[in-house]
């Protein structure tokens, strides 16, 4: 196990139930992890109005998602693909980091990207021209405009990729600090990008997301001199929520720190 290969130890998730018909408002515990750790755990349901029918519906939704996620992972394993689920708020820099990554990874690493957005091909277009296979997933196109990717959506994109010629698959999730954390899409690793323009307190306010990832890329570090952002306080808040997470301070703009990200990718790609 490499030095970057760490797994989150917080395995209990509260799921905001959601399906293609829209959101179910109450939070209900359900399993579902990128890694197999804790899959099937059920969160604390106390304090929520959870009638038996609602529980049955949500367990069915997450059960189906988790089965398809496992099938996606088996597909990746069979093809020798390492899949990474990239999550963040909108605008934190997932696409910018992926763009730098495509430009800097050695040619021997063959990359594919599933680009998740509610609408538009704007980000997929930014990633074109670097030799990576790209499959665009607009959730407004047949998936109810969902605010996250789930395992069935990712499965629907796989026929558009030639996984036999791929080493590394990035699944760029829809920009959202809540819902994407709750759906296992079948990736092997979960990574989040955090922009220092988002403030110090977000790990405390959105713990499910911060707890669900094994690596946090703290991005836009070049802006630090211009902000009131308290970096040590943010790092303490993050550590209080997910002490096991690997944290890399980077700037997609200046490329500062990205070498450590590439090292991490090289380690997780050796399977
Ligand atoms: Mg993007």
PDB file of C-alpha atoms and ligand atoms in Angstrom:
ATOM      1  CA  UNK A   1       0.000   0.000   0.000  1.00  0.00           C
ATOM      2  CA  UNK A   2       1.563   3.311  -1.056  1.00  0.00           C
ATOM      3  CA  UNK A   3       2.029   6.280   1.162  1.00  0.00           C
ATOM      4  CA  UNK A   4      -0.874   8.116  -0.387  1.00  0.00           C
ATOM      5  CA  UNK A   5      -3.174   5.145  -0.303  1.00  0.00           C
ATOM      6  CA  UNK A   6      -5.384   6.065   2.596  1.00  0.00           C
ATOM      7  CA  UNK A   7      -9.020   5.359   3.111  1.00  0.00           C
ATOM      8  CA  UNK A   8     -11.525   7.424   5.024  1.00  0.00           C
ATOM      9  CA  UNK A   9     -12.429   5.805   8.281  1.00  0.00           C
ATOM     10  CA  UNK A  10     -15.749   7.598   8.581  1.00  0.00           C
ATOM     11  CA  UNK A  11     -18.048   5.169   6.889  1.00  0.00           C
ATOM     12  CA  UNK A  12     -21.483   6.290   7.992  1.00  0.00           C
ATOM     13  CA  UNK A  13     -23.319   8.368   5.480  1.00  0.00           C
ATOM     14  CA  UNK A  14     -26.588  10.105   5.630  1.00  0.00           C
ATOM     15  CA  UNK A  15     -28.185   9.955   2.253  1.00  0.00           C
ATOM     16  CA  UNK A  16     -30.421  12.572   0.859  1.00  0.00           C
ATOM     17  CA  UNK A  17     -32.690  10.303  -1.012  1.00  0.00           C
ATOM     18  CA  UNK A  18     -33.050  11.198  -4.626  1.00  0.00           C
ATOM     19  CA  UNK A  19     -34.293   9.557  -7.711  1.00  0.00           C
ATOM     20  CA  UNK A  20     -34.932  10.557 -11.261  1.00  0.00           C
ATOM     21  CA  UNK A  21     -38.310  11.946 -10.340  1.00  0.00           C
ATOM     22  CA  UNK A  22     -36.796  14.482  -7.979  1.00  0.00           C
ATOM     23  CA  UNK A  23     -35.611  14.719  -4.431  1.00  0.00           C
ATOM     24  CA  UNK A  24     -37.016  12.995  -1.457  1.00  0.00           C
ATOM     25  CA  UNK A  25     -36.685  15.579   1.221  1.00  0.00           C
ATOM     26  CA  UNK A  26     -35.815  13.587   4.284  1.00  0.00           C
ATOM     27  CA  UNK A  27     -32.417  12.238   5.009  1.00  0.00           C
ATOM     28  CA  UNK A  28     -32.378   8.513   5.353  1.00  0.00           C
ATOM     29  CA  UNK A  29     -29.376   6.357   6.061  1.00  0.00           C
ATOM     30  CA  UNK A  30     -28.294   3.934   3.395  1.00  0.00           C
ATOM     31  CA  UNK A  31     -25.147   2.223   2.276  1.00  0.00           C
ATOM     32  CA  UNK A  32     -23.066   3.066  -0.710  1.00  0.00           C
ATOM     33  CA  UNK A  33     -19.355   3.680  -0.858  1.00  0.00           C
ATOM     34  CA  UNK A  34     -16.794   4.014  -3.562  1.00  0.00           C
ATOM     35  CA  UNK A  35     -14.629   1.676  -1.598  1.00  0.00           C
ATOM     36  CA  UNK A  36     -16.166  -1.440  -0.205  1.00  0.00           C
ATOM     37  CA  UNK A  37     -15.451  -0.176   3.304  1.00  0.00           C
ATOM     38  CA  UNK A  38     -18.667  -0.045   5.252  1.00  0.00           C
ATOM     39  CA  UNK A  39     -20.891  -0.722   2.258  1.00  0.00           C
ATOM     40  CA  UNK A  40     -24.364  -1.499   3.423  1.00  0.00           C
ATOM     41  CA  UNK A  41     -24.104   0.478   6.636  1.00  0.00           C
ATOM     42  CA  UNK A  42     -27.192   2.334   7.567  1.00  0.00           C
ATOM     43  CA  UNK A  43     -26.956   5.738   9.128  1.00  0.00           C
ATOM     44  CA  UNK A  44     -28.755   7.025  12.156  1.00  0.00           C
ATOM     45  CA  UNK A  45     -32.373   7.541  11.208  1.00  0.00           C
ATOM     46  CA  UNK A  46     -33.454   8.988  14.528  1.00  0.00           C
ATOM     47  CA  UNK A  47     -35.020  12.398  14.362  1.00  0.00           C
ATOM     48  CA  UNK A  48     -36.413  11.986  10.861  1.00  0.00           C
ATOM     49  CA  UNK A  49     -39.914  11.275   9.705  1.00  0.00           C
ATOM     50  CA  UNK A  50     -39.392   7.978   7.981  1.00  0.00           C
ATOM     51  CA  UNK A  51     -42.509   5.991   7.237  1.00  0.00           C
ATOM     52  CA  UNK A  52     -41.993   2.383   6.287  1.00  0.00           C
ATOM     53  CA  UNK A  53     -42.978   2.968   2.659  1.00  0.00           C
ATOM     54  CA  UNK A  54     -40.423   5.748   2.289  1.00  0.00           C
ATOM     55  CA  UNK A  55     -37.745   3.546   3.791  1.00  0.00           C
ATOM     56  CA  UNK A  56     -38.593   0.746   1.397  1.00  0.00           C
ATOM     57  CA  UNK A  57     -38.440   3.086  -1.602  1.00  0.00           C
ATOM     58  CA  UNK A  58     -35.103   4.586  -0.570  1.00  0.00           C
ATOM     59  CA  UNK A  59     -33.573   1.215   0.228  1.00  0.00           C
ATOM     60  CA  UNK A  60     -34.624   0.043  -3.217  1.00  0.00           C
ATOM     61  CA  UNK A  61     -33.084   3.106  -4.906  1.00  0.00           C
ATOM     62  CA  UNK A  62     -29.781   2.858  -3.065  1.00  0.00           C
ATOM     63  CA  UNK A  63     -29.753  -0.933  -3.318  1.00  0.00           C
ATOM     64  CA  UNK A  64     -30.086  -0.727  -7.093  1.00  0.00           C
ATOM     65  CA  UNK A  65     -27.458   1.993  -7.265  1.00  0.00           C
ATOM     66  CA  UNK A  66     -25.016  -0.024  -5.188  1.00  0.00           C
ATOM     67  CA  UNK A  67     -25.543  -3.150  -7.289  1.00  0.00           C
ATOM     68  CA  UNK A  68     -24.826  -1.208 -10.474  1.00  0.00           C
ATOM     69  CA  UNK A  69     -21.850   0.507  -8.841  1.00  0.00           C
ATOM     70  CA  UNK A  70     -20.390  -2.899  -8.044  1.00  0.00           C
ATOM     71  CA  UNK A  71     -20.998  -3.948 -11.653  1.00  0.00           C
ATOM     72  CA  UNK A  72     -19.229  -0.789 -12.896  1.00  0.00           C
ATOM     73  CA  UNK A  73     -16.282  -1.529 -10.613  1.00  0.00           C
ATOM     74  CA  UNK A  74     -16.102  -5.100 -11.914  1.00  0.00           C
ATOM     75  CA  UNK A  75     -16.050  -3.750 -15.452  1.00  0.00           C
ATOM     76  CA  UNK A  76     -13.191  -1.385 -14.556  1.00  0.00           C
ATOM     77  CA  UNK A  77     -11.287  -4.169 -12.801  1.00  0.00           C
ATOM     78  CA  UNK A  78     -11.666  -6.518 -15.762  1.00  0.00           C
ATOM     79  CA  UNK A  79     -10.281  -3.836 -18.096  1.00  0.00           C
ATOM     80  CA  UNK A  80      -7.433  -2.875 -15.744  1.00  0.00           C
ATOM     81  CA  UNK A  81      -8.849   0.620 -15.283  1.00  0.00           C
ATOM     82  CA  UNK A  82      -8.381   2.694 -12.126  1.00  0.00           C
ATOM     83  CA  UNK A  83     -11.466   4.881 -11.707  1.00  0.00           C
ATOM     84  CA  UNK A  84     -11.469   8.096  -9.699  1.00  0.00           C
ATOM     85  CA  UNK A  85     -14.601  10.002  -8.699  1.00  0.00           C
ATOM     86  CA  UNK A  86     -13.814  13.744  -8.632  1.00  0.00           C
ATOM     87  CA  UNK A  87     -16.202  15.877  -6.592  1.00  0.00           C
ATOM     88  CA  UNK A  88     -16.438  19.511  -5.483  1.00  0.00           C
ATOM     89  CA  UNK A  89     -18.639  22.575  -5.368  1.00  0.00           C
ATOM     90  CA  UNK A  90     -19.276  24.280  -8.701  1.00  0.00           C
ATOM     91  CA  UNK A  91     -16.242  26.297  -9.721  1.00  0.00           C
ATOM     92  CA  UNK A  92     -13.731  24.777  -7.308  1.00  0.00           C
ATOM     93  CA  UNK A  93     -11.489  23.696 -10.168  1.00  0.00           C
ATOM     94  CA  UNK A  94     -12.152  20.056 -11.031  1.00  0.00           C
ATOM     95  CA  UNK A  95     -11.966  20.698 -14.758  1.00  0.00           C
ATOM     96  CA  UNK A  96      -8.990  23.057 -14.432  1.00  0.00           C
ATOM     97  CA  UNK A  97      -7.047  20.438 -12.485  1.00  0.00           C
ATOM     98  CA  UNK A  98      -8.017  17.715 -14.951  1.00  0.00           C
ATOM     99  CA  UNK A  99      -6.885  19.924 -17.812  1.00  0.00           C
ATOM    100  CA  UNK A 100      -3.452  20.392 -16.255  1.00  0.00           C
ATOM    101  CA  UNK A 101      -3.360  16.690 -15.473  1.00  0.00           C
ATOM    102  CA  UNK A 102      -4.062  15.735 -19.074  1.00  0.00           C
ATOM    103  CA  UNK A 103      -1.300  18.067 -20.221  1.00  0.00           C
ATOM    104  CA  UNK A 104       1.262  16.748 -17.726  1.00  0.00           C
ATOM    105  CA  UNK A 105       0.669  13.028 -17.308  1.00  0.00           C
ATOM    106  CA  UNK A 106       3.115  10.875 -19.280  1.00  0.00           C
ATOM    107  CA  UNK A 107       1.855   9.605 -22.626  1.00  0.00           C
ATOM    108  CA  UNK A 108       2.137   6.083 -21.289  1.00  0.00           C
ATOM    109  CA  UNK A 109      -0.844   6.768 -19.016  1.00  0.00           C
ATOM    110  CA  UNK A 110      -3.968   6.426 -21.116  1.00  0.00           C
ATOM    111  CA  UNK A 111      -6.793   8.529 -19.746  1.00  0.00           C
ATOM    112  CA  UNK A 112     -10.553   8.657 -20.161  1.00  0.00           C
ATOM    113  CA  UNK A 113     -12.980  11.113 -18.623  1.00  0.00           C
ATOM    114  CA  UNK A 114     -16.675  10.862 -17.935  1.00  0.00           C
ATOM    115  CA  UNK A 115     -17.701  14.499 -17.732  1.00  0.00           C
ATOM    116  CA  UNK A 116     -20.775  15.071 -15.602  1.00  0.00           C
ATOM    117  CA  UNK A 117     -22.710  18.310 -15.894  1.00  0.00           C
ATOM    118  CA  UNK A 118     -26.376  19.185 -15.687  1.00  0.00           C
ATOM    119  CA  UNK A 119     -26.225  20.949 -19.036  1.00  0.00           C
ATOM    120  CA  UNK A 120     -23.736  22.063 -21.696  1.00  0.00           C
ATOM    121  CA  UNK A 121     -20.549  20.555 -23.092  1.00  0.00           C
ATOM    122  CA  UNK A 122     -18.480  23.546 -21.901  1.00  0.00           C
ATOM    123  CA  UNK A 123     -16.233  21.539 -19.579  1.00  0.00           C
ATOM    124  CA  UNK A 124     -15.992  18.542 -21.899  1.00  0.00           C
ATOM    125  CA  UNK A 125     -14.853  20.977 -24.599  1.00  0.00           C
ATOM    126  CA  UNK A 126     -12.129  22.334 -22.288  1.00  0.00           C
ATOM    127  CA  UNK A 127     -10.768  18.814 -21.886  1.00  0.00           C
ATOM    128  CA  UNK A 128     -10.722  17.977 -25.581  1.00  0.00           C
ATOM    129  CA  UNK A 129      -7.523  17.903 -27.594  1.00  0.00           C
ATOM    130  CA  UNK A 130      -5.291  16.201 -25.035  1.00  0.00           C
ATOM    131  CA  UNK A 131      -5.730  12.687 -26.376  1.00  0.00           C
ATOM    132  CA  UNK A 132      -8.114  11.500 -23.670  1.00  0.00           C
ATOM    133  CA  UNK A 133     -11.330   9.687 -24.458  1.00  0.00           C
ATOM    134  CA  UNK A 134     -14.231  11.820 -23.229  1.00  0.00           C
ATOM    135  CA  UNK A 135     -17.830  10.793 -22.618  1.00  0.00           C
ATOM    136  CA  UNK A 136     -20.161  13.655 -21.743  1.00  0.00           C
ATOM    137  CA  UNK A 137     -23.030  12.958 -19.351  1.00  0.00           C
ATOM    138  CA  UNK A 138     -25.597  15.755 -19.178  1.00  0.00           C
ATOM    139  CA  UNK A 139     -27.996  14.856 -16.399  1.00  0.00           C
ATOM    140  CA  UNK A 140     -30.658  17.067 -18.005  1.00  0.00           C
ATOM    141  CA  UNK A 141     -30.566  14.645 -20.907  1.00  0.00           C
ATOM    142  CA  UNK A 142     -32.641  11.720 -19.692  1.00  0.00           C
ATOM    143  CA  UNK A 143     -31.684  11.822 -16.021  1.00  0.00           C
ATOM    144  CA  UNK A 144     -34.041  14.461 -14.657  1.00  0.00           C
ATOM    145  CA  UNK A 145     -31.372  17.151 -14.372  1.00  0.00           C
ATOM    146  CA  UNK A 146     -29.934  15.489 -11.290  1.00  0.00           C
ATOM    147  CA  UNK A 147     -27.366  17.323  -9.159  1.00  0.00           C
ATOM    148  CA  UNK A 148     -25.023  14.309  -9.015  1.00  0.00           C
ATOM    149  CA  UNK A 149     -23.918  11.282 -10.983  1.00  0.00           C
ATOM    150  CA  UNK A 150     -25.101   7.851  -9.921  1.00  0.00           C
ATOM    151  CA  UNK A 151     -24.077   4.361 -10.947  1.00  0.00           C
ATOM    152  CA  UNK A 152     -26.743   3.903 -13.674  1.00  0.00           C
ATOM    153  CA  UNK A 153     -25.690   7.176 -15.325  1.00  0.00           C
ATOM    154  CA  UNK A 154     -22.039   6.152 -15.320  1.00  0.00           C
ATOM    155  CA  UNK A 155     -22.982   2.711 -16.662  1.00  0.00           C
ATOM    156  CA  UNK A 156     -24.829   4.409 -19.521  1.00  0.00           C
ATOM    157  CA  UNK A 157     -21.653   6.248 -20.540  1.00  0.00           C
ATOM    158  CA  UNK A 158     -19.363   3.210 -20.573  1.00  0.00           C
ATOM    159  CA  UNK A 159     -20.318   1.922 -24.054  1.00  0.00           C
ATOM    160  CA  UNK A 160     -18.913   5.192 -25.433  1.00  0.00           C
ATOM    161  CA  UNK A 161     -15.457   4.449 -24.004  1.00  0.00           C
ATOM    162  CA  UNK A 162     -12.940   1.836 -25.119  1.00  0.00           C
ATOM    163  CA  UNK A 163     -11.908   0.774 -21.632  1.00  0.00           C
ATOM    164  CA  UNK A 164      -9.464  -1.820 -22.985  1.00  0.00           C
ATOM    165  CA  UNK A 165      -7.192   1.077 -23.963  1.00  0.00           C
ATOM    166  CA  UNK A 166      -7.612   3.070 -20.730  1.00  0.00           C
ATOM    167  CA  UNK A 167      -5.453   3.086 -17.581  1.00  0.00           C
ATOM    168  CA  UNK A 168      -7.017   5.941 -15.645  1.00  0.00           C
ATOM    169  CA  UNK A 169     -10.675   6.992 -15.719  1.00  0.00           C
ATOM    170  CA  UNK A 170     -11.686  10.287 -14.150  1.00  0.00           C
ATOM    171  CA  UNK A 171     -15.371  10.640 -13.401  1.00  0.00           C
ATOM    172  CA  UNK A 172     -15.917  14.387 -13.025  1.00  0.00           C
ATOM    173  CA  UNK A 173     -19.063  14.606 -10.960  1.00  0.00           C
ATOM    174  CA  UNK A 174     -21.630  17.393 -11.093  1.00  0.00           C
ATOM    175  CA  UNK A 175     -20.484  20.400  -9.044  1.00  0.00           C
ATOM    176  CA  UNK A 176     -22.272  20.027  -5.717  1.00  0.00           C
ATOM    177  CA  UNK A 177     -21.036  19.655  -2.154  1.00  0.00           C
ATOM    178  CA  UNK A 178     -23.928  17.443  -1.010  1.00  0.00           C
ATOM    179  CA  UNK A 179     -25.511  14.880  -3.327  1.00  0.00           C
ATOM    180  CA  UNK A 180     -22.487  13.438  -5.187  1.00  0.00           C
ATOM    181  CA  UNK A 181     -21.030  12.152  -1.896  1.00  0.00           C
ATOM    182  CA  UNK A 182     -24.055   9.929  -1.404  1.00  0.00           C
ATOM    183  CA  UNK A 183     -23.884   7.836  -4.548  1.00  0.00           C
ATOM    184  CA  UNK A 184     -21.316   5.149  -5.216  1.00  0.00           C
ATOM    185  CA  UNK A 185     -20.670   5.328  -8.956  1.00  0.00           C
ATOM    186  CA  UNK A 186     -18.280   2.387  -9.005  1.00  0.00           C
ATOM    187  CA  UNK A 187     -15.000   4.278  -8.770  1.00  0.00           C
ATOM    188  CA  UNK A 188     -12.051   2.917  -6.791  1.00  0.00           C
ATOM    189  CA  UNK A 189     -11.115   6.260  -5.267  1.00  0.00           C
ATOM    190  CA  UNK A 190     -12.956   9.369  -4.182  1.00  0.00           C
ATOM    191  CA  UNK A 191     -11.242  12.725  -4.439  1.00  0.00           C
ATOM    192  CA  UNK A 192     -12.518  16.215  -3.799  1.00  0.00           C
ATOM    193  CA  UNK A 193     -11.294  19.596  -4.927  1.00  0.00           C
ATOM    194  CA  UNK A 194     -11.756  22.427  -2.469  1.00  0.00           C
ATOM    195  CA  UNK A 195     -11.274  26.037  -3.405  1.00  0.00           C
ATOM    196  CA  UNK A 196      -9.889  28.318  -0.700  1.00  0.00           C
ATOM    197  CA  UNK A 197     -12.432  30.919  -1.813  1.00  0.00           C
ATOM    198  CA  UNK A 198     -15.103  28.746  -0.170  1.00  0.00           C
ATOM    199  CA  UNK A 199     -14.117  29.616   3.402  1.00  0.00           C
ATOM    200  CA  UNK A 200     -12.784  27.678   6.361  1.00  0.00           C
ATOM    201  CA  UNK A 201     -16.021  26.214   7.731  1.00  0.00           C
ATOM    202  CA  UNK A 202     -17.332  24.017   4.909  1.00  0.00           C
ATOM    203  CA  UNK A 203     -15.934  20.728   6.293  1.00  0.00           C
ATOM    204  CA  UNK A 204     -18.072  21.334   9.382  1.00  0.00           C
ATOM    205  CA  UNK A 205     -21.172  22.256   7.357  1.00  0.00           C
ATOM    206  CA  UNK A 206     -20.893  19.523   4.714  1.00  0.00           C
ATOM    207  CA  UNK A 207     -19.287  16.663   6.656  1.00  0.00           C
ATOM    208  CA  UNK A 208     -20.715  13.849   4.516  1.00  0.00           C
ATOM    209  CA  UNK A 209     -18.747  15.013   1.503  1.00  0.00           C
ATOM    210  CA  UNK A 210     -15.518  15.697   3.374  1.00  0.00           C
ATOM    211  CA  UNK A 211     -15.771  12.372   5.219  1.00  0.00           C
ATOM    212  CA  UNK A 212     -16.398  10.414   2.021  1.00  0.00           C
ATOM    213  CA  UNK A 213     -13.100  11.196   0.282  1.00  0.00           C
ATOM    214  CA  UNK A 214      -9.565   9.905   0.733  1.00  0.00           C
ATOM    215  CA  UNK A 215      -7.846  12.875  -0.882  1.00  0.00           C
ATOM    216  CA  UNK A 216      -8.587  16.604  -0.761  1.00  0.00           C
ATOM    217  CA  UNK A 217      -6.946  18.890  -3.299  1.00  0.00           C
ATOM    218  CA  UNK A 218      -6.975  22.354  -1.710  1.00  0.00           C
ATOM    219  CA  UNK A 219      -7.009  24.474  -4.847  1.00  0.00           C
ATOM    220  CA  UNK A 220      -6.470  28.110  -5.885  1.00  0.00           C
ATOM    221  CA  UNK A 221      -3.581  28.465  -3.466  1.00  0.00           C
ATOM    222  CA  UNK A 222      -2.221  31.270  -5.672  1.00  0.00           C
ATOM    223  CA  UNK A 223      -5.087  33.430  -4.363  1.00  0.00           C
ATOM    224  CA  UNK A 224      -4.069  33.056  -0.714  1.00  0.00           C
ATOM    225  CA  UNK A 225      -2.361  36.486  -0.424  1.00  0.00           C
ATOM    226  CA  UNK A 226      -5.557  38.154  -1.653  1.00  0.00           C
ATOM    227  CA  UNK A 227      -8.011  36.443   0.671  1.00  0.00           C
ATOM    228  CA  UNK A 228      -8.815  36.475   4.368  1.00  0.00           C
ATOM    229  CA  UNK A 229      -8.819  32.684   4.211  1.00  0.00           C
ATOM    230  CA  UNK A 230      -7.358  31.116   7.371  1.00  0.00           C
ATOM    231  CA  UNK A 231      -5.603  28.051   5.923  1.00  0.00           C
ATOM    232  CA  UNK A 232      -4.534  26.513   9.265  1.00  0.00           C
ATOM    233  CA  UNK A 233      -8.112  26.826  10.566  1.00  0.00           C
ATOM    234  CA  UNK A 234      -9.487  25.151   7.432  1.00  0.00           C
ATOM    235  CA  UNK A 235      -6.980  22.319   7.778  1.00  0.00           C
ATOM    236  CA  UNK A 236      -7.981  21.857  11.435  1.00  0.00           C
ATOM    237  CA  UNK A 237     -11.664  21.773  10.480  1.00  0.00           C
ATOM    238  CA  UNK A 238     -10.955  19.237   7.747  1.00  0.00           C
ATOM    239  CA  UNK A 239      -8.888  17.062  10.083  1.00  0.00           C
ATOM    240  CA  UNK A 240     -11.670  17.129  12.678  1.00  0.00           C
ATOM    241  CA  UNK A 241     -14.081  15.671  10.106  1.00  0.00           C
ATOM    242  CA  UNK A 242     -11.714  13.348   8.235  1.00  0.00           C
ATOM    243  CA  UNK A 243      -8.390  12.845  10.008  1.00  0.00           C
ATOM    244  CA  UNK A 244      -7.372  10.107   7.547  1.00  0.00           C
ATOM    245  CA  UNK A 245      -7.668  12.206   4.392  1.00  0.00           C
ATOM    246  CA  UNK A 246      -4.560  13.030   2.421  1.00  0.00           C
ATOM    247  CA  UNK A 247      -4.438  16.782   1.805  1.00  0.00           C
ATOM    248  CA  UNK A 248      -2.498  18.385  -1.041  1.00  0.00           C
ATOM    249  CA  UNK A 249      -2.258  22.153  -1.456  1.00  0.00           C
ATOM    250  CA  UNK A 250      -2.309  23.019  -5.133  1.00  0.00           C
ATOM    251  CA  UNK A 251      -3.029  25.666  -7.707  1.00  0.00           C
ATOM    252  CA  UNK A 252      -4.316  24.623 -11.096  1.00  0.00           C
ATOM    253  CA  UNK A 253      -3.424  28.119 -12.292  1.00  0.00           C
ATOM    254  CA  UNK A 254       0.202  28.294 -11.149  1.00  0.00           C
ATOM    255  CA  UNK A 255       0.565  24.457 -11.192  1.00  0.00           C
ATOM    256  CA  UNK A 256       2.037  24.683  -7.671  1.00  0.00           C
ATOM    257  CA  UNK A 257       1.695  21.385  -5.825  1.00  0.00           C
ATOM    258  CA  UNK A 258       0.322  19.418  -8.767  1.00  0.00           C
ATOM    259  CA  UNK A 259       3.394  17.170  -8.900  1.00  0.00           C
ATOM    260  CA  UNK A 260       2.215  15.595  -5.642  1.00  0.00           C
ATOM    261  CA  UNK A 261      -1.184  14.929  -7.252  1.00  0.00           C
ATOM    262  CA  UNK A 262       0.525  13.248 -10.188  1.00  0.00           C
ATOM    263  CA  UNK A 263       2.560  11.157  -7.726  1.00  0.00           C
ATOM    264  CA  UNK A 264      -0.675  10.140  -5.989  1.00  0.00           C
ATOM    265  CA  UNK A 265      -2.205   9.167  -9.336  1.00  0.00           C
ATOM    266  CA  UNK A 266       0.857   7.104 -10.202  1.00  0.00           C
ATOM    267  CA  UNK A 267       0.561   5.247  -6.907  1.00  0.00           C
ATOM    268  CA  UNK A 268      -3.153   4.460  -7.173  1.00  0.00           C
ATOM    269  CA  UNK A 269      -2.670   3.488 -10.808  1.00  0.00           C
ATOM    270  CA  UNK A 270      -0.305   0.686  -9.827  1.00  0.00           C
ATOM    271  CA  UNK A 271      -2.757  -2.121  -9.245  1.00  0.00           C
TER     272      UNK A 271
HETATM  273 MG1  LIG B   1     -16.141  21.057 -14.303  1.00  0.00          MG
END
